[in-house]
Structure formats: structure tokens, C-alpha cells
PDB file of C-alpha atoms and ligand atoms in Angstrom:
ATOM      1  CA  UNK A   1     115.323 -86.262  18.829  1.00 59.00           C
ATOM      2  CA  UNK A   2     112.942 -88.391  20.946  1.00 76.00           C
ATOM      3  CA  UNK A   3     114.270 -87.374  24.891  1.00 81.00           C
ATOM      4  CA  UNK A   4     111.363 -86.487  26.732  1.00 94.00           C
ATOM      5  CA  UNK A   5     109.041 -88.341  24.520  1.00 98.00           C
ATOM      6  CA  UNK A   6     110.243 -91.987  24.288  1.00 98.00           C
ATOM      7  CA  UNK A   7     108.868 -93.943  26.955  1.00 98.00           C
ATOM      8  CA  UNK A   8     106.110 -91.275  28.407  1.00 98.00           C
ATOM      9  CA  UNK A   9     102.931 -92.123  29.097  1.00 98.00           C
ATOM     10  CA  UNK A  10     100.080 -90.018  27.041  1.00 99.00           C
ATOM     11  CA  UNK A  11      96.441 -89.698  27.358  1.00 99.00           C
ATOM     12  CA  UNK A  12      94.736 -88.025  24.281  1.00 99.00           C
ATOM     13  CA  UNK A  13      91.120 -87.660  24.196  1.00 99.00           C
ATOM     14  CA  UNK A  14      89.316 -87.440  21.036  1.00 98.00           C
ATOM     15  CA  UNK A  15      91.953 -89.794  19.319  1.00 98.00           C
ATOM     16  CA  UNK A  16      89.501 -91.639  17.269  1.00 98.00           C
ATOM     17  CA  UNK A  17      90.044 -88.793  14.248  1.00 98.00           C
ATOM     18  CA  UNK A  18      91.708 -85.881  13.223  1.00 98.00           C
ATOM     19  CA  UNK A  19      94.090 -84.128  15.227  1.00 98.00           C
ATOM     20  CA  UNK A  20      93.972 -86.457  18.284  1.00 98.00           C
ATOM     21  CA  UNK A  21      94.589 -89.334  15.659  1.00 98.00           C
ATOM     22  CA  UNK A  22      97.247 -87.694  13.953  1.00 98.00           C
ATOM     23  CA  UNK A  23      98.942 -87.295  17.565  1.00 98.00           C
ATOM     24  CA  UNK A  24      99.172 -90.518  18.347  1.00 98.00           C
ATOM     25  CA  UNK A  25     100.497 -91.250  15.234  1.00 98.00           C
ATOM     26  CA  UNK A  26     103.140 -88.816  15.416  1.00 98.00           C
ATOM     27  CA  UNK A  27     103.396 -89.241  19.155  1.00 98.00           C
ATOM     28  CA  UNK A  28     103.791 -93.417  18.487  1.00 98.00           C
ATOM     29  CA  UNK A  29     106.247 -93.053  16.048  1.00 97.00           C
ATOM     30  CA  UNK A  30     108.523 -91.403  18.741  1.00 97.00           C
ATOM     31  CA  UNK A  31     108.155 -94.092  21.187  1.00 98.00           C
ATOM     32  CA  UNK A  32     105.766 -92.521  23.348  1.00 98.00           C
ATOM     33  CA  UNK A  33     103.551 -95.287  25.358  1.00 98.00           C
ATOM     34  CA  UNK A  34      99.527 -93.744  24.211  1.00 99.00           C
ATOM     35  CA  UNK A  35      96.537 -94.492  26.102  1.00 99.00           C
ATOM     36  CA  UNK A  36      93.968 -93.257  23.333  1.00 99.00           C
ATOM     37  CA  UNK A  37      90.145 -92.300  24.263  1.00 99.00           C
ATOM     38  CA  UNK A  38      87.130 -91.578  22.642  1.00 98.00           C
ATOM     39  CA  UNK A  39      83.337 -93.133  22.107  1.00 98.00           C
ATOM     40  CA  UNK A  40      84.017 -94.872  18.795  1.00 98.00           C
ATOM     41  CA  UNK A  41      86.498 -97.493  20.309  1.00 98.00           C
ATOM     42  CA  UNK A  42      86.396 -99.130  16.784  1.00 98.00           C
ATOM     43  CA  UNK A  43      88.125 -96.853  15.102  1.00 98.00           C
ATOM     44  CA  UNK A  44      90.625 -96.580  18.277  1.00 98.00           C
ATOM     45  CA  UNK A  45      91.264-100.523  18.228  1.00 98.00           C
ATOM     46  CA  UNK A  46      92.309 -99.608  14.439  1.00 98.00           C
ATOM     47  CA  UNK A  47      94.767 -97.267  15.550  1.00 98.00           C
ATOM     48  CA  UNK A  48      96.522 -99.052  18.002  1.00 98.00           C
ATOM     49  CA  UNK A  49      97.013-101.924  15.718  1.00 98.00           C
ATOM     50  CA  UNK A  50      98.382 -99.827  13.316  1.00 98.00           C
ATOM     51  CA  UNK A  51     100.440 -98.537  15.871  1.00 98.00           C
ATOM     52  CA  UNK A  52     101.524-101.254  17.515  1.00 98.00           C
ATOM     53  CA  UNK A  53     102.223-103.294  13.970  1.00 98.00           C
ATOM     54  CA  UNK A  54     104.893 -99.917  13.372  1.00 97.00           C
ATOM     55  CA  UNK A  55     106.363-101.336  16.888  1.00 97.00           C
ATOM     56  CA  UNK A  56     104.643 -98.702  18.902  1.00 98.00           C
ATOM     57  CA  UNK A  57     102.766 -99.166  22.136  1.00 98.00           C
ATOM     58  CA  UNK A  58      99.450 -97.961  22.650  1.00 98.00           C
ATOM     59  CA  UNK A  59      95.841 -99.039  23.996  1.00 98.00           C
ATOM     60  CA  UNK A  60      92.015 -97.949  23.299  1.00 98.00           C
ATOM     61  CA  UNK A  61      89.981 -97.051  26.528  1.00 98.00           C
ATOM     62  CA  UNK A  62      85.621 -96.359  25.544  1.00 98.00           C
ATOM     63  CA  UNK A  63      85.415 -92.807  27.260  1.00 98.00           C
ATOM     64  CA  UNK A  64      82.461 -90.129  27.037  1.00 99.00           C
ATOM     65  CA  UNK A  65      84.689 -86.963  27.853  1.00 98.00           C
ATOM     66  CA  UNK A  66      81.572 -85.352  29.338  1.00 98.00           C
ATOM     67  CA  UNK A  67      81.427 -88.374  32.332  1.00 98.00           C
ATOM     68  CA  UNK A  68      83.278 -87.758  34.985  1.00 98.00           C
ATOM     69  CA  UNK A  69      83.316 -91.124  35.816  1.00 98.00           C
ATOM     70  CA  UNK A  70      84.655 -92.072  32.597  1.00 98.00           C
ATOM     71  CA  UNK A  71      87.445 -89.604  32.287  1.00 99.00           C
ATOM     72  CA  UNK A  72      88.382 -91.009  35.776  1.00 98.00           C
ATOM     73  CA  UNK A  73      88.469 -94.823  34.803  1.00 98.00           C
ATOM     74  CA  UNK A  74      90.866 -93.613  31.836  1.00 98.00           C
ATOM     75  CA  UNK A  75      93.438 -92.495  34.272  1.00 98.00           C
ATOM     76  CA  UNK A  76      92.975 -95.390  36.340  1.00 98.00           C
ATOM     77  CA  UNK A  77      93.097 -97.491  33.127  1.00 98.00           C
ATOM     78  CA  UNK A  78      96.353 -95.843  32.237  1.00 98.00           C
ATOM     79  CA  UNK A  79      97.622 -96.137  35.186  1.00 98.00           C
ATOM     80  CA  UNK A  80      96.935-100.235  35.585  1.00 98.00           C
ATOM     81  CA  UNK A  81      98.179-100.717  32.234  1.00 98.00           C
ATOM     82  CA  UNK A  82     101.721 -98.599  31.924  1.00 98.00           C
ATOM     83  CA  UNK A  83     102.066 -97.254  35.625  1.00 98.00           C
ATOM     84  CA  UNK A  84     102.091 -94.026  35.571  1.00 98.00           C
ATOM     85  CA  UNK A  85     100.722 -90.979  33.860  1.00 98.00           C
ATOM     86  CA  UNK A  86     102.857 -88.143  31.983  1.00 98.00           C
ATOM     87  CA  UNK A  87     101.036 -86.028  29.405  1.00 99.00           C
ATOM     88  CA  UNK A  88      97.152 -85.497  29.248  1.00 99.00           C
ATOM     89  CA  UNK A  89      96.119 -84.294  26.073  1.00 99.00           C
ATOM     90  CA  UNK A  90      92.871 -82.659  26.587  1.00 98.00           C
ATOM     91  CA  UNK A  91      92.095 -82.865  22.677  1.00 98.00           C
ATOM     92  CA  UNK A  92      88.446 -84.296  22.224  1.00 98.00           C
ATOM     93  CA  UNK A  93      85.682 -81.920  21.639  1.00 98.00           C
ATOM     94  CA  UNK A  94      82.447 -80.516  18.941  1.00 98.00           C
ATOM     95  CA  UNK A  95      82.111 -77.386  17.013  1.00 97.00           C
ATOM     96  CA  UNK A  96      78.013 -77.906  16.114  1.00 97.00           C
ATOM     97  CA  UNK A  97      78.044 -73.870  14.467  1.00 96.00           C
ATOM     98  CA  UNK A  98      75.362 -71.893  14.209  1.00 96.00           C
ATOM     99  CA  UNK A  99      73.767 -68.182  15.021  1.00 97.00           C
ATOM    100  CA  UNK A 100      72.380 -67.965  18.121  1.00 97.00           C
ATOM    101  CA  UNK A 101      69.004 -66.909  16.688  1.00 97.00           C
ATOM    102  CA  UNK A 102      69.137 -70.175  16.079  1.00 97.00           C
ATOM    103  CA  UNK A 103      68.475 -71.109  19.290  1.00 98.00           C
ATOM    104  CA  UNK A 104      70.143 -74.963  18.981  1.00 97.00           C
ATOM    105  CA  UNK A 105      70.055 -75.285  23.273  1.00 98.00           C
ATOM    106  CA  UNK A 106      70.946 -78.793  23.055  1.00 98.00           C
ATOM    107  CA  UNK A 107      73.989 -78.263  20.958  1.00 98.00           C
ATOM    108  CA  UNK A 108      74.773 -75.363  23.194  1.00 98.00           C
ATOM    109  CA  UNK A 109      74.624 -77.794  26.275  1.00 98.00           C
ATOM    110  CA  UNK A 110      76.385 -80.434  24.383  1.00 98.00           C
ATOM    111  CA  UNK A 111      79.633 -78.021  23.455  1.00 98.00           C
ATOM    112  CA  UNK A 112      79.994 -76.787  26.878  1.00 98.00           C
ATOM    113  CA  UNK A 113      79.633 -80.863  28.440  1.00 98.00           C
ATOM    114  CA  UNK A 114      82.053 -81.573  26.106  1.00 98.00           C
ATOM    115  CA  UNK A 115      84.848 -78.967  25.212  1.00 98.00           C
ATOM    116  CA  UNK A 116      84.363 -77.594  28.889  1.00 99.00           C
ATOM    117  CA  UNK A 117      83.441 -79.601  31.393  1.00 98.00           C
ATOM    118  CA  UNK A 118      85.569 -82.334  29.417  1.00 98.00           C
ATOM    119  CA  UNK A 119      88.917 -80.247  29.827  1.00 99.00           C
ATOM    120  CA  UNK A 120      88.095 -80.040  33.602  1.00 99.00           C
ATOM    121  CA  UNK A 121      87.198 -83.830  34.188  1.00 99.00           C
ATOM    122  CA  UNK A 122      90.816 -84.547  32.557  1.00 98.00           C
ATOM    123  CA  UNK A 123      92.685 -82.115  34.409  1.00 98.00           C
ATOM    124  CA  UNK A 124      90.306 -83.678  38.237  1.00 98.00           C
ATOM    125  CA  UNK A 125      91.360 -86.831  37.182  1.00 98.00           C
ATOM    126  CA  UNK A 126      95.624 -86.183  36.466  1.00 98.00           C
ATOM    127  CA  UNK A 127      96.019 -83.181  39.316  1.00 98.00           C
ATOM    128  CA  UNK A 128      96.156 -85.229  42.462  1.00 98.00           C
ATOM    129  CA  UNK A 129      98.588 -87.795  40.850  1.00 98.00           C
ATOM    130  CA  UNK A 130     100.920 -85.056  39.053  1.00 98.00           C
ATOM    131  CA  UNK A 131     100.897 -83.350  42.090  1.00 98.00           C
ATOM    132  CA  UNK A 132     102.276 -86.747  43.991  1.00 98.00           C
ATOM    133  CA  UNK A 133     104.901 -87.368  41.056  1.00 97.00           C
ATOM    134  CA  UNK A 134     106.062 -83.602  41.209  1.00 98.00           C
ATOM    135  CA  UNK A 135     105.497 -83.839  37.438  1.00 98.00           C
ATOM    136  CA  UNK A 136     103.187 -84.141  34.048  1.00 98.00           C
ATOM    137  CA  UNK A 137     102.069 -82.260  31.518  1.00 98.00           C
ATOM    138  CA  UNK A 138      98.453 -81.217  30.652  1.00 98.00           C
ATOM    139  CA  UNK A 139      97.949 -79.787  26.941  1.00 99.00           C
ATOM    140  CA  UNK A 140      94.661 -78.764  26.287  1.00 98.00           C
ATOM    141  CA  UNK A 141      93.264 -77.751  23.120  1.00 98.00           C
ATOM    142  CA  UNK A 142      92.109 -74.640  22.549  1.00 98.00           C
ATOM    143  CA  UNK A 143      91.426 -72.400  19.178  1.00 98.00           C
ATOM    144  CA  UNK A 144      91.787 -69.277  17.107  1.00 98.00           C
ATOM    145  CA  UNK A 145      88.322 -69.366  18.206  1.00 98.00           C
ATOM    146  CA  UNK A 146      89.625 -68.901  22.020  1.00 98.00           C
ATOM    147  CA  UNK A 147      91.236 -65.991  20.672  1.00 98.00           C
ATOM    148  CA  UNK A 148      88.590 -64.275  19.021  1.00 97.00           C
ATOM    149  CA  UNK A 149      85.027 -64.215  19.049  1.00 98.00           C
ATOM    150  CA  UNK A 150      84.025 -66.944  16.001  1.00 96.00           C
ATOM    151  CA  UNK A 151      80.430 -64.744  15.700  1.00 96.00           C
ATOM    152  CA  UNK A 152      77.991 -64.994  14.049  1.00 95.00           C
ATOM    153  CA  UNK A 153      77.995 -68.791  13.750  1.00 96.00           C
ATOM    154  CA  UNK A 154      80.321 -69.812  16.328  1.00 97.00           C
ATOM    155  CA  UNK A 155      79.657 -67.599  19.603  1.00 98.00           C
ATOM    156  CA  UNK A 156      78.982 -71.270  21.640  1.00 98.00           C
ATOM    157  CA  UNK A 157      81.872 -72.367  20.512  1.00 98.00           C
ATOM    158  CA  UNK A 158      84.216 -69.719  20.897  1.00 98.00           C
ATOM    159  CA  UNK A 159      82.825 -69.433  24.299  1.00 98.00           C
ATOM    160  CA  UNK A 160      84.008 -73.038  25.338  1.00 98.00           C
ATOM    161  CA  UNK A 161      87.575 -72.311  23.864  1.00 98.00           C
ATOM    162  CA  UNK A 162      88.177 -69.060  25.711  1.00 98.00           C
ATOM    163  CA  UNK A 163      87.203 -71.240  28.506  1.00 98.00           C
ATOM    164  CA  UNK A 164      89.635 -73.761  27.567  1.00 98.00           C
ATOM    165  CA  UNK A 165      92.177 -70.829  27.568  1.00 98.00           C
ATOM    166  CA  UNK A 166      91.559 -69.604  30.888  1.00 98.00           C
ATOM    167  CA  UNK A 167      91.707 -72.869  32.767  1.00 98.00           C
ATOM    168  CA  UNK A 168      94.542 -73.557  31.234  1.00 98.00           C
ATOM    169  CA  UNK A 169      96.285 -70.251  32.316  1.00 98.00           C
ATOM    170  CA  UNK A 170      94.822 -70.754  35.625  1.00 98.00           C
ATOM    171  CA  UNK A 171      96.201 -74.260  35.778  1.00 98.00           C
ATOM    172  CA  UNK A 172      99.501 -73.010  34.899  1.00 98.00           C
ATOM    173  CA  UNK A 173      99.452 -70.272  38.133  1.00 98.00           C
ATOM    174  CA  UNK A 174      97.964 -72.596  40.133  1.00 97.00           C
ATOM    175  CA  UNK A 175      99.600 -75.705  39.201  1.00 96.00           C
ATOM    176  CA  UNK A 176     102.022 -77.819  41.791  1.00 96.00           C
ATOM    177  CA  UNK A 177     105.780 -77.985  41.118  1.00 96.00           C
ATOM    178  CA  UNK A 178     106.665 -79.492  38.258  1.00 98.00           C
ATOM    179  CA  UNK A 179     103.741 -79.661  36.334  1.00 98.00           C
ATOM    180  CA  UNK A 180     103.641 -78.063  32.894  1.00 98.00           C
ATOM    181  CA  UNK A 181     100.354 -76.794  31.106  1.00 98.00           C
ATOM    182  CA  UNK A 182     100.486 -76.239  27.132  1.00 98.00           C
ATOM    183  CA  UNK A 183      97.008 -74.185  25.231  1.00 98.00           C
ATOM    184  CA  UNK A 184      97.472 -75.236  21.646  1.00 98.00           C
ATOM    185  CA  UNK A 185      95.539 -73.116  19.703  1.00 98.00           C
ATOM    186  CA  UNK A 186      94.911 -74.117  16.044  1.00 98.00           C
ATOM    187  CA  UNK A 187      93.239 -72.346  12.742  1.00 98.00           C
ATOM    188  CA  UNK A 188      91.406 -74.554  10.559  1.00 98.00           C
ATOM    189  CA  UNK A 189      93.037 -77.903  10.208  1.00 98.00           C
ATOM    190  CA  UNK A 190      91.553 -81.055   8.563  1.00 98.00           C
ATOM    191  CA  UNK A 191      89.240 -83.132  10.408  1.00 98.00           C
ATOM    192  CA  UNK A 192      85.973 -84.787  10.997  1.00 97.00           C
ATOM    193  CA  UNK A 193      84.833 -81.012  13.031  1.00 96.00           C
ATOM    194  CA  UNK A 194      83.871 -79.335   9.654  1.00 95.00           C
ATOM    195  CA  UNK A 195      81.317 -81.923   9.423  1.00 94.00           C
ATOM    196  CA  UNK A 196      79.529 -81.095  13.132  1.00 89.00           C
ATOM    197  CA  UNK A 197      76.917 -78.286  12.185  1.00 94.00           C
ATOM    198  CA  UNK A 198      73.508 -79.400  11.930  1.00 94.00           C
ATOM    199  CA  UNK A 199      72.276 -76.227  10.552  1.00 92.00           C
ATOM    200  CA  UNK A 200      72.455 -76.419   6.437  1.00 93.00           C
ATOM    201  CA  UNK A 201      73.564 -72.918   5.715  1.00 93.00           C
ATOM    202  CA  UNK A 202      76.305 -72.536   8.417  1.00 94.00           C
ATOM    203  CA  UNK A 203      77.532 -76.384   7.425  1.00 94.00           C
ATOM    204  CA  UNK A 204      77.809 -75.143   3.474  1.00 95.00           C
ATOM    205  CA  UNK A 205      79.819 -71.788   4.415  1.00 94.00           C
ATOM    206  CA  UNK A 206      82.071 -73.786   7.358  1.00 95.00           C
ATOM    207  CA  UNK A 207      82.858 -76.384   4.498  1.00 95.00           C
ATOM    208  CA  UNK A 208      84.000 -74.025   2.051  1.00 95.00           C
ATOM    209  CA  UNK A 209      85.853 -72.203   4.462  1.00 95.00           C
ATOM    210  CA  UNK A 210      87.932 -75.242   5.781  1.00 96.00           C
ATOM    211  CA  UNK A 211      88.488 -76.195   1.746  1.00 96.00           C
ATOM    212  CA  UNK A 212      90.090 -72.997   0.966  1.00 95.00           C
ATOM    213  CA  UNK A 213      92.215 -72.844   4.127  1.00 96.00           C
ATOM    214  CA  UNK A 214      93.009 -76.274   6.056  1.00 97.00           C
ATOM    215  CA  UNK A 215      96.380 -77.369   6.882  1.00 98.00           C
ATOM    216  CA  UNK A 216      96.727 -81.283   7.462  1.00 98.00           C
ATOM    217  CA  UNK A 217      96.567 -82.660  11.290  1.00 98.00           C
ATOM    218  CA  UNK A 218      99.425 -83.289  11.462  1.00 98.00           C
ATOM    219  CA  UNK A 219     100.464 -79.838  11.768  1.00 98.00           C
ATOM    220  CA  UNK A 220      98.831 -79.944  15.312  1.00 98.00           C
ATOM    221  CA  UNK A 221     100.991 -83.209  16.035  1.00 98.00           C
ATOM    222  CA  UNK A 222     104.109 -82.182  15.992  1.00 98.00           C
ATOM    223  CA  UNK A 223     103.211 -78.645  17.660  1.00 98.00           C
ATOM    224  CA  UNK A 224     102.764 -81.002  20.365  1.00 98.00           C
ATOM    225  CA  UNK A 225     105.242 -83.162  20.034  1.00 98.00           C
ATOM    226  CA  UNK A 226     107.419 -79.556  20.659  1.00 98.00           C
ATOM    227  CA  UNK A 227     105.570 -78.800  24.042  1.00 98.00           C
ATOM    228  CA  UNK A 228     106.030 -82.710  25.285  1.00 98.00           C
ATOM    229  CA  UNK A 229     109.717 -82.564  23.907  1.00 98.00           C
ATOM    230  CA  UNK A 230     111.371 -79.260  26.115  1.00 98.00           C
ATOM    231  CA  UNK A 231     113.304 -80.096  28.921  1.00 97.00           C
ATOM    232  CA  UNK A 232     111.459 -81.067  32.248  1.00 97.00           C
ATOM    233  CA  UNK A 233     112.113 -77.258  33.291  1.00 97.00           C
ATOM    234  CA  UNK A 234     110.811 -75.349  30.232  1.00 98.00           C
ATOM    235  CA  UNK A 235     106.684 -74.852  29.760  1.00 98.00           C
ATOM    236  CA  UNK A 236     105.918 -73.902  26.535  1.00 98.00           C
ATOM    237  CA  UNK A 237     102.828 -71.960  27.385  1.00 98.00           C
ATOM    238  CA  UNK A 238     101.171 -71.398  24.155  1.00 98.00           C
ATOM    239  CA  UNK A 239     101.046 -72.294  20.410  1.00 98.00           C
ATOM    240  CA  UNK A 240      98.721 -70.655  18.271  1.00 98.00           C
ATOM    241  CA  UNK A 241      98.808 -72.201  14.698  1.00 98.00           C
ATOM    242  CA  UNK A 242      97.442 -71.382  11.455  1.00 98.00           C
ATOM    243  CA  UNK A 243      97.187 -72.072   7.828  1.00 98.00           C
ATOM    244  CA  UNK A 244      98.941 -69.253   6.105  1.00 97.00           C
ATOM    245  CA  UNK A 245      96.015 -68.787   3.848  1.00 95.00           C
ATOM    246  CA  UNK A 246      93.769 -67.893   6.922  1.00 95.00           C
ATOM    247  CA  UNK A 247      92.509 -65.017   7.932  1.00 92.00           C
ATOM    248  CA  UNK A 248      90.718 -65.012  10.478  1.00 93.00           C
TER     249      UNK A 248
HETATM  250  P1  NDP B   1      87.207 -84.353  14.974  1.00 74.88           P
HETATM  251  O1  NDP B   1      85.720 -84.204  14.927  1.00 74.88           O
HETATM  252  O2  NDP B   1      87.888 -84.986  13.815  1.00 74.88           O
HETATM  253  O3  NDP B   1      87.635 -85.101  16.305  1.00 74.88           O
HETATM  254  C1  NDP B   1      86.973 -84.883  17.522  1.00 74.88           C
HETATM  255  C2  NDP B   1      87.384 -86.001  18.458  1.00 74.88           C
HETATM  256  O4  NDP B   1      86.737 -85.759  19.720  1.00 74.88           O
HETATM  257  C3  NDP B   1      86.929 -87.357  17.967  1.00 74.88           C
HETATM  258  O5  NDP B   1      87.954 -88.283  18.213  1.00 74.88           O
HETATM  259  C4  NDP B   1      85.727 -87.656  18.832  1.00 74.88           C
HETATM  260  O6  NDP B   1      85.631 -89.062  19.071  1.00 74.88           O
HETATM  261  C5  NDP B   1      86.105 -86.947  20.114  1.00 74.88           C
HETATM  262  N1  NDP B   1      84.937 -86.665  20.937  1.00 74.88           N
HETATM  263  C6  NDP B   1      83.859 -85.903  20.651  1.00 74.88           C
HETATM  264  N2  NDP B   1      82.977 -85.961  21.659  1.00 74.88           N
HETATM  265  C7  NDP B   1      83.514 -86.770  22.608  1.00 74.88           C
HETATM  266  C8  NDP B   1      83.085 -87.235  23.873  1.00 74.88           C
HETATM  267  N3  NDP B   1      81.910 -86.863  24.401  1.00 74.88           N
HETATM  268  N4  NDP B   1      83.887 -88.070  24.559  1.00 74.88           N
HETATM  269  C9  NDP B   1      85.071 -88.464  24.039  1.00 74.88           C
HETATM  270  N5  NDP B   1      85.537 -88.070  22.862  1.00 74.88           N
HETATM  271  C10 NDP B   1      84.755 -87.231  22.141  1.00 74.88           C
HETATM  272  O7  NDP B   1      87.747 -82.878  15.201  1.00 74.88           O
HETATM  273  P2  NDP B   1      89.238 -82.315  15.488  1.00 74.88           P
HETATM  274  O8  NDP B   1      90.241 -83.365  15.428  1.00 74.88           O
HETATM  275  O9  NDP B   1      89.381 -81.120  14.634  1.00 74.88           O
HETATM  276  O10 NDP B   1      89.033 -81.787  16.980  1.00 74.88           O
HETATM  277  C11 NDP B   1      89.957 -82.007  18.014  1.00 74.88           C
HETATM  278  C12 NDP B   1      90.057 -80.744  18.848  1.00 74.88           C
HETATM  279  O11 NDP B   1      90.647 -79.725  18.089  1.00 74.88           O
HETATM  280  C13 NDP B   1      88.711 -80.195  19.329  1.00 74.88           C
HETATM  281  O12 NDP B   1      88.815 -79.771  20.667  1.00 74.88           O
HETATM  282  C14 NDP B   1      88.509 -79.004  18.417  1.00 74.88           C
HETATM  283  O13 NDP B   1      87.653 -78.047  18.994  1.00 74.88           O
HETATM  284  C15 NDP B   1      89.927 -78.527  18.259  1.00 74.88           C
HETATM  285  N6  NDP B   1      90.192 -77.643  17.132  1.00 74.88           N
HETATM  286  C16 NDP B   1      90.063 -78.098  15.852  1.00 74.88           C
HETATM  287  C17 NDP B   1      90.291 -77.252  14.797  1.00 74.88           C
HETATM  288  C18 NDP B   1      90.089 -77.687  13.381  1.00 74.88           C
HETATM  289  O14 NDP B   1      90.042 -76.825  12.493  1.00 74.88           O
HETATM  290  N7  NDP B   1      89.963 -78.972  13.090  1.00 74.88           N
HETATM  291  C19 NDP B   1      90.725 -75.869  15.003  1.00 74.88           C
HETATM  292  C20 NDP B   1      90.859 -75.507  16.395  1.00 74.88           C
HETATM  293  C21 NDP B   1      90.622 -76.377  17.404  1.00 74.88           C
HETATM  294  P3  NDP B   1      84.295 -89.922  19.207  1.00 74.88           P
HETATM  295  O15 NDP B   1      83.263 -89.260  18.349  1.00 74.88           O
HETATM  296  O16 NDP B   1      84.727 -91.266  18.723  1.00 74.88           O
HETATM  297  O17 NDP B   1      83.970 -89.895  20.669  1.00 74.88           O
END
């Protein structure tokens, strides 16, 4: 049950809550060796002593997805530390929702430094070294919102995921042998994200929304856990998830 997972090296950004946690948890439990990022390194040096106490192995790097530099001293970190580099999960990112009227500019900047330019750092900082290994994975998480437009509060947003979607597809044509590329592409799912909108109106209608729909993180886990799991010669492009009780 655990081929192609025991033993592989993964980065997940954003691992310091919801679905990136719940990853590594799942992901730990099957013996995978985790490298987990994200700003609030307290909460990661939490996980990987709960993960290591379950006989897992895993470490916490500090990384700001939207610094290059960062995102590059993960991969070197990983790299130090276990060797080698097999699965980037390009999880962390912000959903700050509002209309545009709005006009929130810095929370517009902030989604795209994050969510996009974020996803591209990762995939700079693995593509010379999968290319060399003839092999890795890069799973990047999209949305329903990369699917369709999340107006009127979540234009920004939606933007930065259809972005996520078509770097990924690119990766995948333009990707050296051996390398797999996954978009997972989630509904509403429990998390810290409900709780990112600054605007009071948007925040009360996003809240009640994600209480009459979510589906627990884990969900997203082991959706991943499927893409890392396929032989070495099947990609499993896409996975597009959602709670049954969503609509949208
Ligand atoms: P959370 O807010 O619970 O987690 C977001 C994670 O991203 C945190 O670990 C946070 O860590 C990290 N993060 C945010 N900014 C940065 C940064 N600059 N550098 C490094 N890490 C950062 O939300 P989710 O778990 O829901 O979000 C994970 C992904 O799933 C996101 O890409 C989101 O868009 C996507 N998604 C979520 C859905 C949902 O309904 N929950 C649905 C569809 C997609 P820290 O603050 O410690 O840096």
C-alpha cells in the first residue's frame, strides 16, 4: 500500500495548517521522508515532533513562499538533510476575498506573490535537479476556483488559481523525462483560508459558506497520496475534489 511513497522525499509548502498539515500527516504515516515549510516554524516544529514521535521522519525549514531565495534554500535544505528531492507539493497560499470595487491592491499583490509567483519559485528551484535525476513529481494546488471564475468576491483569487492551472499544464508539456506534474483542485475543505478576508461582509458570507459545505483536510491528503502513489510511468494529471454538498 505504501510503494512509491515509503522512503520519498516531499516538500510541502504551507504545511503549518490545513491541507498542507493534514498531508504530512497522512504522507508521514506512509513512511514518506517530509521536509515541511511555511513562516510559522512553531507550529511546523509541532508537527514534526508529532510526526517523528509516530516513528515518522520529517523536518521544519522557515520559508516565505513569495522569496525566491527562500524557496531555493528549502531545496537546498532538503537536499543536505535527506539527499535528494522527489515530490514538491506546491500547497501554501491566501484567499484574502473581496469585490474588486473594493479595491484591496495590497491583498491583490499579496495573492499573486504568494499563490503565483510561489508555485513558480518551487517549480525554479526542483526543475534543474528533476531534470538531472530523470524524475520527481511537482503537485501544485490549484481550486474549483481555477475552474471557474469565484466572482464577485473572489476574481483575485480565482485569477492566481487558473494561473496555478496553466503552469501546471505547461509544466506537464514542457517537463523533462520522467517528471510528473499533478493540479489538485479542491472545493471547500476545512482550514485556516476561511479566516483570510479582511473585508467584514465577504468574511461573514465565506464563513457560512465553508460551514454548510467543508469536507475535512484530509480529503486533500490522500488525493495526494493517490498522485505520489501510481507507478513511476503513470501522471495523474488532475483531481478536482469536492464536498458533495457543494455547488459551486
Ligand atoms: P490555510 O490558511 O489553513 O493554510 C495556508 C498555508 O499556507 C499555511 O500553512 C501558511 O503558513 C502557508 N502560507 C501562506 N503564506 C505563505 C508564505 N508567504 N510562505 C509560506 N507559506 C505560506 O489554508 P489551506 O490549507 O486551505 O490552503 C492550502 C492551499 O489550498 C492554498 O493554496 C489554497 O488556496 C488551496 N485551496 C484551499 C481550499 C479550501 O477550501 N481550504 C480550496 C481550494 C484550494 P504560514 O502562515 O505559517 O506561512
Amino acid at each position: 500500500m505504501n510503494a512509491n511513497i515509503k522512503d520519498k522525499v516531499v516538500i510541502i509548502t504551507g504545511a503549518s495548517s490545513g491541507l498542507g498539515e493534514a498531508t504530512a500527516r497522512h504522507l508521514g504515516e506512509r513512511g514518506a521522508r517530509l521536509v515541511l515549510a511555511a513562516r510559522r516554524v512553531d507550529r511546523l516544529e509541532a508537527l514534526v515532533a508529532e510526526i517523528t514521535a509516530a516513528g515518522g521522519q520529517a523536518i521544519a525549514v522557515a520559508t516565505d513562499v513569495s522569496r525566491q531565495a527562500d524557496v531555493e534554500a528549502l531545496v537546498e535544505r532538503a537536499v543536505a538533510h535527506f539527499g535528494r528531492v522527489d515530490v514538491l507539493v506546491n500547497n501554501a497560499g491566501t484567499m484574502p476575498l473581496s469585490p474588486l470595487a473594493k479595491l484591496k491592491v495590497d491583498e491583490w499583490d499579496r495573492t499573486i506573490d504568494i499563490n503565483i509567483k510561489g508555485v513558480l519559485y518551487g517549480i525554479a528551484a526542483v526543475l534543474p535537479r528533476f531534470a538531472a535525476q530523470g524524475s520527481g513529481h511537482v503537485i501544485n494546488v490549484s481550486s474549483v476556483a481555477g475552474i471557474k471564475v469565484f466572482a464577485p468576491i473572489g476574481t483575485v483569487y480565482s485569477a492566481t488559481k487558473f494561473a496555478v492551472r496553466a503552469i501546471s499544464e505547461g509544466l506537464r508539456m514542457e517537463a523533462p523525462e520522467g517528471v510528473r506534474t499533478t493540479i489538485i483542485s479542491p472545493g471547500a475543505v476545512a482550514s485556516e483560508l476561511k479566516l483570510h478576508s479582511s473585508d467584514d461582509e465577504t468574511a461573514a458570507a465565506v464563513q457560512a459558506f465553508y460551514a454548510a459545505n467543508e469536507i475535512p483536510a484530509d480529503s486533500v491528503a490522500r488525493a495526494i497520496a493517490y498522485a505520489i502513489e501510481q507507478p513511476a510511468n503513470v501522471d495523474i494529471n488532475e483531481v478536482v475534489l469536492r464536498p458533495v454538498a457543494q455547488e459551486f
